[in-house]
Structure formats: C-alpha cells, structure tokens
Coordinates of C-alpha atoms and ligand atoms in Angstrom, one line a residue:
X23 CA 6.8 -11.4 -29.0
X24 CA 4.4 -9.5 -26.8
X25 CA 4.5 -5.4 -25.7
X26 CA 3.2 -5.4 -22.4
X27 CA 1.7 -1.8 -21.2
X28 CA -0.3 0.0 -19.1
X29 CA -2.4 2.6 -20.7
X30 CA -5.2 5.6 -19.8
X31 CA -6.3 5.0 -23.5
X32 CA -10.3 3.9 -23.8
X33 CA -10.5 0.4 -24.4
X34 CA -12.3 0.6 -27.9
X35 CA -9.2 3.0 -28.9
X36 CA -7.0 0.1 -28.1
X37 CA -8.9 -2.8 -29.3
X38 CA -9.3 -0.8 -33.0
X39 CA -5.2 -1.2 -32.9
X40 CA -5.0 -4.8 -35.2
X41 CA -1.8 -5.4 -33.2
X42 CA -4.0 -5.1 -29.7
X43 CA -4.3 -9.4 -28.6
X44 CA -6.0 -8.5 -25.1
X45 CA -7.1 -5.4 -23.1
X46 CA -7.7 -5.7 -18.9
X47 CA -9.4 -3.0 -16.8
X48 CA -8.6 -2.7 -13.4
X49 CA -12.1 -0.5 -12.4
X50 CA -13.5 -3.1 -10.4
X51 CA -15.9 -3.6 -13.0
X52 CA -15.8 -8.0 -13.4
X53 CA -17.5 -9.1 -16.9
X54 CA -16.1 -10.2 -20.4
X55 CA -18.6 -9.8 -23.7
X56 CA -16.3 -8.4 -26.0
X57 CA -13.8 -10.4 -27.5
X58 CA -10.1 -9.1 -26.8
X59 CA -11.5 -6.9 -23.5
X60 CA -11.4 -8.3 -20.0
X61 CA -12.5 -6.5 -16.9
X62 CA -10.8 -8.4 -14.4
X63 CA -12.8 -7.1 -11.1
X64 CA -9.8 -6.3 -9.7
X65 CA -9.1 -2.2 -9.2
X66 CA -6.3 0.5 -9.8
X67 CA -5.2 2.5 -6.9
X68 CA -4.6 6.0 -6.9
X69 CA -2.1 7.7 -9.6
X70 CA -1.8 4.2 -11.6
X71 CA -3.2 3.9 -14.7
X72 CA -6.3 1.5 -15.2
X73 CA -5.9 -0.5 -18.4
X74 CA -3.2 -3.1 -19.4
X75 CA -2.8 -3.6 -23.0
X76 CA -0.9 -6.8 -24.3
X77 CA 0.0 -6.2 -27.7
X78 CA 2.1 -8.3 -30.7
X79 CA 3.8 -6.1 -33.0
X80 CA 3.8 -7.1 -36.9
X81 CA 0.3 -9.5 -35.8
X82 CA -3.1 -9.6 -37.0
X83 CA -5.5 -10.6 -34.7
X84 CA -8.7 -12.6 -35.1
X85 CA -11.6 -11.5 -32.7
X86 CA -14.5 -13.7 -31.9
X87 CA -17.4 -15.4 -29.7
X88 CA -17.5 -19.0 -29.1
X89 CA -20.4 -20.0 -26.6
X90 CA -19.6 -17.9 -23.0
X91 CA -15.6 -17.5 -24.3
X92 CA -14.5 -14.5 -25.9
X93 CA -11.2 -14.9 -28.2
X94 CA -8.2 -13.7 -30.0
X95 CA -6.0 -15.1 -32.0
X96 CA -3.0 -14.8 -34.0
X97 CA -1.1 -17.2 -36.1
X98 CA 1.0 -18.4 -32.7
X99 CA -0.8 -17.5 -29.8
X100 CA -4.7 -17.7 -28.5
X101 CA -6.1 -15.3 -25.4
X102 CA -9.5 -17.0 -24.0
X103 CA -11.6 -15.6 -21.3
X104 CA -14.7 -16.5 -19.8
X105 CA -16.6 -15.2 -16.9
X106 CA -18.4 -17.5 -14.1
X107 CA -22.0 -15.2 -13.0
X108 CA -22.2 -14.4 -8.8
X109 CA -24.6 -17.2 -8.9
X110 CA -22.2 -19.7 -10.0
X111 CA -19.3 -18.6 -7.7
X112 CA -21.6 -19.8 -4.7
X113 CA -20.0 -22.8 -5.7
X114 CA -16.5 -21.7 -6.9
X115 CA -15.2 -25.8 -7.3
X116 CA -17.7 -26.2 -9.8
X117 CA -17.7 -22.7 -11.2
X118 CA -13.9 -22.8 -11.6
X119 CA -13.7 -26.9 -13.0
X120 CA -16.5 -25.5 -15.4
X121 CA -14.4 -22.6 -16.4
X122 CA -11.4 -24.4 -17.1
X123 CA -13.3 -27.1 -18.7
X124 CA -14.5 -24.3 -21.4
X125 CA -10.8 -22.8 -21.9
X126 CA -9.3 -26.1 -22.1
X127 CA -12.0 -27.5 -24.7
X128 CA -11.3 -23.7 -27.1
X129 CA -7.6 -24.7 -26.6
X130 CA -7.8 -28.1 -28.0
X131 CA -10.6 -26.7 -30.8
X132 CA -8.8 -24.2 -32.1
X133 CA -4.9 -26.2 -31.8
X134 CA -3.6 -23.7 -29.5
X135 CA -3.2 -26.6 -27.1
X136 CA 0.0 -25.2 -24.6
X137 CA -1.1 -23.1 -22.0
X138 CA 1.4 -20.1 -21.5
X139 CA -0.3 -18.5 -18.5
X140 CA -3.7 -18.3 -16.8
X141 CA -5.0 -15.3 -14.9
X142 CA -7.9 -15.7 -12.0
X143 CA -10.0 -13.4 -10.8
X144 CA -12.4 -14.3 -7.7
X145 CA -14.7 -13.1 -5.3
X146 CA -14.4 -13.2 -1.7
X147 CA -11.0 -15.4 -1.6
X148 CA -10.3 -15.5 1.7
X149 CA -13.8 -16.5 2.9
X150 CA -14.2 -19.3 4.7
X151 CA -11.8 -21.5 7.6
X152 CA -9.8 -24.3 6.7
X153 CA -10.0 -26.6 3.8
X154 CA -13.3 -24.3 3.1
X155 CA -11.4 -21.4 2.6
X156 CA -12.8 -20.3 -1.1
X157 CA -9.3 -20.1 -3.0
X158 CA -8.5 -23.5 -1.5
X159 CA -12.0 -24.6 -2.8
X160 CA -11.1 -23.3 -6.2
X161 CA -8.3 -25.1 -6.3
X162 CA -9.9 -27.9 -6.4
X163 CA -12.0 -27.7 -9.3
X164 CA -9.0 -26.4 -11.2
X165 CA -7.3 -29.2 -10.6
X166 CA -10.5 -31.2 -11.7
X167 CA -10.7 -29.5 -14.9
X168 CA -6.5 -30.3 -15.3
X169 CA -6.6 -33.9 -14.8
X170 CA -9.9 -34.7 -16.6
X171 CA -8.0 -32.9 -19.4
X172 CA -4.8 -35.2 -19.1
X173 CA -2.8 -32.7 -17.9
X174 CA 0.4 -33.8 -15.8
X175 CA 1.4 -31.2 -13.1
X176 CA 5.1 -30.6 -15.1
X177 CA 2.8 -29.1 -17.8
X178 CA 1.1 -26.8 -15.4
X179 CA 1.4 -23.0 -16.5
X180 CA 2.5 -20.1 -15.0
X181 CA -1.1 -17.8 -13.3
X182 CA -1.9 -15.6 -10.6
X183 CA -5.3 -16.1 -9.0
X184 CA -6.3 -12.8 -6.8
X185 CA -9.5 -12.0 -5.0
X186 CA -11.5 -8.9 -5.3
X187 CA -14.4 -7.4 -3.8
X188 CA -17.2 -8.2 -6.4
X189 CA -19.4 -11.3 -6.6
X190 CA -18.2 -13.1 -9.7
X191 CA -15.3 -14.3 -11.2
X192 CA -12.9 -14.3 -14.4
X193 CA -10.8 -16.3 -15.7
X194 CA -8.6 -15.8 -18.9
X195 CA -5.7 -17.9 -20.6
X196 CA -3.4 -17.4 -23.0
X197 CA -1.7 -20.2 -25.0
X198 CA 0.0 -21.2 -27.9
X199 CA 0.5 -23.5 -30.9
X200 CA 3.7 -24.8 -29.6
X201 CA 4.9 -26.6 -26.7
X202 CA 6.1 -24.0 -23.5
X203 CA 8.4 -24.6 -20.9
X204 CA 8.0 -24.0 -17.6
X205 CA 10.2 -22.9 -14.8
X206 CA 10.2 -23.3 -10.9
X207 CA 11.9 -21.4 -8.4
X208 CA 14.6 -23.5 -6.5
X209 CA 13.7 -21.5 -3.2
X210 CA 10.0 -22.3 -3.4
X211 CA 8.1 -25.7 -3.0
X212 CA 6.8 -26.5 -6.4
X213 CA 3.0 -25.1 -5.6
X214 CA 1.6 -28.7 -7.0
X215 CA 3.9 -30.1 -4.2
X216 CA 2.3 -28.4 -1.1
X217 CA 1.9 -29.8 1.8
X218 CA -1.9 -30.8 2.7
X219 CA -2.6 -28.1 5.1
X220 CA -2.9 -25.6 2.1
X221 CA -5.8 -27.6 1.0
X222 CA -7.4 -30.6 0.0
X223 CA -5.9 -29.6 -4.2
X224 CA -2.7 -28.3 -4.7
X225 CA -2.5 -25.3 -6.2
X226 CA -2.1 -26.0 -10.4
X227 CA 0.7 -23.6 -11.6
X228 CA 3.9 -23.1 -12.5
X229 CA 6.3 -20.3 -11.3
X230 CA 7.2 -19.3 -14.8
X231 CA 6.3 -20.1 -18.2
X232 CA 8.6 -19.3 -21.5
X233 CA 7.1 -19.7 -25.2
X234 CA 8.7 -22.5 -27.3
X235 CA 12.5 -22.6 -27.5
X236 CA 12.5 -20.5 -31.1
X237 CA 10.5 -17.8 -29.0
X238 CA 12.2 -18.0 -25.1
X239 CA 12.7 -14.6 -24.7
X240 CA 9.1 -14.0 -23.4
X241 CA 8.7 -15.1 -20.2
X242 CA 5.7 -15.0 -18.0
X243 CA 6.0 -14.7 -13.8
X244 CA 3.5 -16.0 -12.2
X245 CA 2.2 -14.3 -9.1
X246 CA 5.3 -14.0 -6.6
X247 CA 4.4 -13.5 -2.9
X248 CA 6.9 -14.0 0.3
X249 CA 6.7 -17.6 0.3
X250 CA 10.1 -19.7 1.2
X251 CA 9.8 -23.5 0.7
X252 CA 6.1 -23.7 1.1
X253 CA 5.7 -21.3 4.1
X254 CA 4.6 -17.6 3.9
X255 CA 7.5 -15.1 5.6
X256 CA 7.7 -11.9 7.4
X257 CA 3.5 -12.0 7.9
X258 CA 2.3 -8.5 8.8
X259 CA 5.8 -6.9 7.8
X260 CA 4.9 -5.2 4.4
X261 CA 8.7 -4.3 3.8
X262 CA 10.2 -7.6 4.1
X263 CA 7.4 -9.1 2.1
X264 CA 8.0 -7.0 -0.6
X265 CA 11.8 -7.5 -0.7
X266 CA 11.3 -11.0 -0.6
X267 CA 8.9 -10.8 -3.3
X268 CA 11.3 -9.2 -5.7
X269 CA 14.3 -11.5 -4.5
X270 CA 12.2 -14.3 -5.3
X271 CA 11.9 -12.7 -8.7
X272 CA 14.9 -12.2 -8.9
X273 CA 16.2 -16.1 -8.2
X274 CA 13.7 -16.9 -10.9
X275 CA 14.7 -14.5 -13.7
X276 CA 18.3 -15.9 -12.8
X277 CA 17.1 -20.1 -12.7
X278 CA 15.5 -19.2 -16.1
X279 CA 18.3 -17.7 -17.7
X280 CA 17.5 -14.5 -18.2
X281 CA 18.9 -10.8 -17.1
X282 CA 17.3 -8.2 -14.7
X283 CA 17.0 -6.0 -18.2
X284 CA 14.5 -8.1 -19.4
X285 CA 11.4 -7.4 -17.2
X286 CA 9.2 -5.3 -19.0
X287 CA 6.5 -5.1 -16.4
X288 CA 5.2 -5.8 -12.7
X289 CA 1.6 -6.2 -11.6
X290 CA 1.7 -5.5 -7.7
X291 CA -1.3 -6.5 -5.5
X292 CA -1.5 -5.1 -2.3
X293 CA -4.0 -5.9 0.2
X294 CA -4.2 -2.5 2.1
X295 CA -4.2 0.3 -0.5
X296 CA -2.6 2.5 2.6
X297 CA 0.8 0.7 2.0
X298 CA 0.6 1.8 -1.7
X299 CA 3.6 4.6 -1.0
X300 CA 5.7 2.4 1.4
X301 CA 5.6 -0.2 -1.6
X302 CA 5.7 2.0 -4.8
X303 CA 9.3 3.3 -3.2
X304 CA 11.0 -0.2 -2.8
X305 CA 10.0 -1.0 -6.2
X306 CA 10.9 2.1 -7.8
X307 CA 14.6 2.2 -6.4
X308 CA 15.1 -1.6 -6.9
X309 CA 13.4 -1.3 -10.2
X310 CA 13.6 1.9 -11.7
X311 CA 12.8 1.0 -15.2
X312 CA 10.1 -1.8 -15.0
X313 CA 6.8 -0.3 -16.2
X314 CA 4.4 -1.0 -12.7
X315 CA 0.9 -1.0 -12.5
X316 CA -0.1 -1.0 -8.4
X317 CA -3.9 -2.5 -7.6
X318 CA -5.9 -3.3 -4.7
X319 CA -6.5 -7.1 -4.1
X320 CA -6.7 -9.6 -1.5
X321 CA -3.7 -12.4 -1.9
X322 CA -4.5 -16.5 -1.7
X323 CA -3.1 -16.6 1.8
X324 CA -4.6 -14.0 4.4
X325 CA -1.3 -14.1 5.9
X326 CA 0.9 -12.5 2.5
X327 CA 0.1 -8.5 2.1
X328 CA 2.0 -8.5 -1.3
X329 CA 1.7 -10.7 -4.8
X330 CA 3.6 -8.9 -7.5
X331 CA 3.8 -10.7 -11.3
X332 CA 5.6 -9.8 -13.6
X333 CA 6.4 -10.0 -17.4
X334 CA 9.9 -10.6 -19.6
X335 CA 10.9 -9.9 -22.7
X336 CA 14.4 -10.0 -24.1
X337 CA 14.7 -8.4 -27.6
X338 CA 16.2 -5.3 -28.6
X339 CA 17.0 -4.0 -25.0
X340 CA 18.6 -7.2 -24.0
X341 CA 22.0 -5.9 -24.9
X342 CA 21.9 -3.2 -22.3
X343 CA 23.3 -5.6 -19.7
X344 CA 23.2 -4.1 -16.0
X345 CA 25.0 -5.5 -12.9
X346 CA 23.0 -8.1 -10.8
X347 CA 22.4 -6.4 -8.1
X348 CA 22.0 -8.6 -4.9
X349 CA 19.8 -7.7 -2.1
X350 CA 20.2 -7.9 1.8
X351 CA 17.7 -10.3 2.0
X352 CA 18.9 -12.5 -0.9
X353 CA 22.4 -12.8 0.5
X354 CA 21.3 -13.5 3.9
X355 CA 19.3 -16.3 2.4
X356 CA 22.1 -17.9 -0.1
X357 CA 24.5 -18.0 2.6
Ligands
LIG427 C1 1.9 -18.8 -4.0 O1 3.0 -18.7 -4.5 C2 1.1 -17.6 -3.9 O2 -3.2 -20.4 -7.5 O3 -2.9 -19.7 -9.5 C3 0.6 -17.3 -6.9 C4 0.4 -17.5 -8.2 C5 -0.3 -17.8 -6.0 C6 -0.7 -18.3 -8.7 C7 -2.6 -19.7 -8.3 C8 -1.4 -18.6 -6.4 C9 -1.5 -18.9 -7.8 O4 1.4 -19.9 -3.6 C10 -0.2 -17.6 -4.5

C-alpha cells in the first residue's frame, strides 16, 4: 500500500504530488506547520539524501490543521504529527502524555482508531542517570497517554523513538481504519515486558506492525538495535551491533511471515557519524537492494551505537524469491 523513498526533491515538489501522504526532513531542523511535512530534528549524514517521502499510489490525500496537529488522510489510512515547543520538553512525561493525548484524541475523531506505527523524535535522550534518564521519563507519559486511552499493551504499535541534538520534540503516527496486527520478535523480551531497571514505564511498542489481514503485505519494523532478551549486546563493538541488528531483522521478517525480498527500506541511526563507512559496508553486502537512508542520532540506551528500522512491502516484487541467507551470528545464536 505505501512507496517508501528517500528523495533530494524540495518538499513542496513532493507534497504537490496527490499521491504524497507524509514528507520527513532529516536537516536537523525539528518543527511541523504544514500538514503532510515533518522535520523530524534528526539529520542526514554525508552522501545520504535528506528527505523521506511515504507515498500511496492510486490515493488522494486530504491535507489539514486540527488545533497543534497537522494531517493527512486517505480513505484507509491517517498520518498525524504534532510538535511539543523546548519549553515543554523540560518536562518530557508531560510533554510526551500531552502529545499522545492529542494523536490519540485525532485518531478516535476522525475513525482512524488502529495505530500502525508511531515515530519519536526528542531532545537530549540520554540526559539524565537512572530512572531520570529522559527517554525513560518519556516513557512514562507515553504510557500515561496509552492507558488513559484504554489501550492494552497487545495493541501497542510498532515506533522508533531517537534523540537528536535540538531542544524540542516530534512526534507523528500513522494509523488506520482497520484493526492491525502486531508482531514480536521471539529473541527479544516484549519491550512492555522489561525488567524494572529500564525504567519506572515500560517502553509502549511493538516490534512490528502489519495493516489489516486484506492489506498484510505492508509491514512496519520498529526500531531494531542489538538487544537479546532484554539486554543490550556487543556494547562499544559497532560491527557486532550492526549484524545483530539485521539478524534481529531478519528473525522478525521470518516470525511474521514474510521474505528477505520484501524490505523496501532501512532507516539506520548511528550514534557517531565516523562509523557511517564501517556500517554503510555491512549493510550494503548483506542488503544490496534495500533502499538506506543513514542519519546521525543518539539511540534509547547509551550503551547501543546502532537502531536501524525498516519498512516491507510485498507486492509486485514478491515473486522474486531469494535464498535466506543466514548469518554467522544468527547460526551461532539458533544453535
Ligand atoms: C529497544 O528495542 C530499542 O521506545 O518507541 C526501539 C524502538 C527502541 C522503539 C520506543 C525504543 C522504541 O528497546 C529502543
């Protein structure tokens, strides 16, 4: 259903496209006041290109303002951002329970009510020790926002939720008319099963959400670090993390059904923008054909260097079936 791609286009070229449901910059520039564009505060590195466009082919979308939200819609699916001001962040469990409280309220509004996959974009992440680390703070007023709202973890979406180096935050959803179906990864602790020392919240996602049965082939990955069971792996090795990364990815695409051919896309966020060759290689020559975008961004954990997500699509190219390919690290770990 969607054609995710990254682009050099300018964003009003893109957004003039009736087909075009959402537009994110990655210029470090943190702000949405146009429906359909989102600058996510979050920036390109070097040789990658700095605008992701998510488009449905055959739609026509509906732009427009509702209070601090900016919208699209189509006849299935909604896109809702809103931004929370460098004030607000100062106090990211209310800034974030706030946030989620506006996307959620649009959601049931405008009967889009089945959240598909929600991106977050913060300041300052790792700031903070303990259970005052900021992510682990804005986990909480997430979860706020979810259970005011009636929503059981098993209905969690799939999201990533990275840190930048501005002062405020975004935070964008899409969703859809019809129920979704969400997917975990059988090597990872379910995220809302943590263990307490990652915070007094769990964290309020899935590791993979699917559109309705009629629709499965899109799938959305949520951010995938080197996390096995609930504890990060190979910290400071930038390597390993990265093949762990994509094995987890791969474990997932195969727990959800689908083939290595249908990944149409990879977000990779690394936290030192010096590791961008070493990174870009394993990807390319496990991953040849996956359109990547590479981005500088500091992960939840300050122990993970790497968070890659990704994006599936099985349509017309699902019949070229390639040989799963099993990594070193994914053998070791089955056996
Ligand atoms: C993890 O697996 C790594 O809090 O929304 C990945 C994807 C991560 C989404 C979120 C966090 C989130 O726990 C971090």
């Amino acid at each position: 259903m969607f054609m995710h791609r990254f682009s050099s286009q300018p964003a009003e070229t893109l957004l003039s496209d009736p087909t075009t449901f959402a537009v994110v910059t990655f210029n470090g520039c943190c702000e949405v006041s146009i429906p359909g564009l989102i600058h996510s505060g979050i920036e390109a590195l070097p040789e990658s290109e700095s605008v992701e466009v998510w488009q449905i082919p055959g739609a026509e979308v509906q732009r427009e303002q509702r209070g601090d939200c900016y919208i699209t819609k189509t006849q299935d699916v909604l896109c809702a951002a809103v931004c929370a001001s460098a004030t607000e962040c100062l106090d990211i469990k209310q800034a974030a329970y706030r946030s989620y409280m506006q996307l959620i309220d649009i959601m049931a509004e405008t009967a889009y009510p089945y959240p598909l996959r929600f991106w977050n974009y913060l300041p300052h992440i790792n700031r903070g020790a303990g259970d005052r680390e900021y992510y682990k703070v804005f986990c909480e007023g997430r979860l706020n926002a979810f259970s005011q709202s009636g929503y059981l973890n098993e209905q969690f979406p799939a999201a990533s939720a990275l840190g930048h180096g501005g002062d405020a935050a975004v935070f964008y959803v899409f969703a859809s008319k019809q129920p979704a179906k969400h997917f975990e990864n059988p090597t990872q602790e379910k995220a809302y099963h943590y263990p307490r020392q990652y915070g007094k919240s769990r964290p309020s996602f899935a590791r993979a959400t699917a559109l309705s049965p009629q629709r499965e082939s899109t799938l959305f990955i949520s951010g995938t670090a080197a996390i096995v069971g609930h504890e990060s792996i190979h910290c400071g090795a930038t390597q390993a993390q990265v093949e762990t990364t994509l094995d987890n990815i791969r474990t997932l695409l195969a727990h959800s059904g689908r083939h290595i051919s249908a990944l149409q896309s990879f977000k990779v966020y690394l936290r030192d923008a010096a590791a961008l060759t070493q990174v870009k290689n394993i990807v390319q020559s496990q991953f040849p054909k996956v359109a990547t975008l590479y981005t500088r961004a500091d992960i939840c954990r300050d122990n993970l260097l790497v968070e890659i997500e990704a994006h599936c699509e099985s349509g017309a190219s699902a019949g070229k079936q390639e040989p799963l390919i099993r990594t070193k690290t994914q053998t070791l770990r089955l056996q």
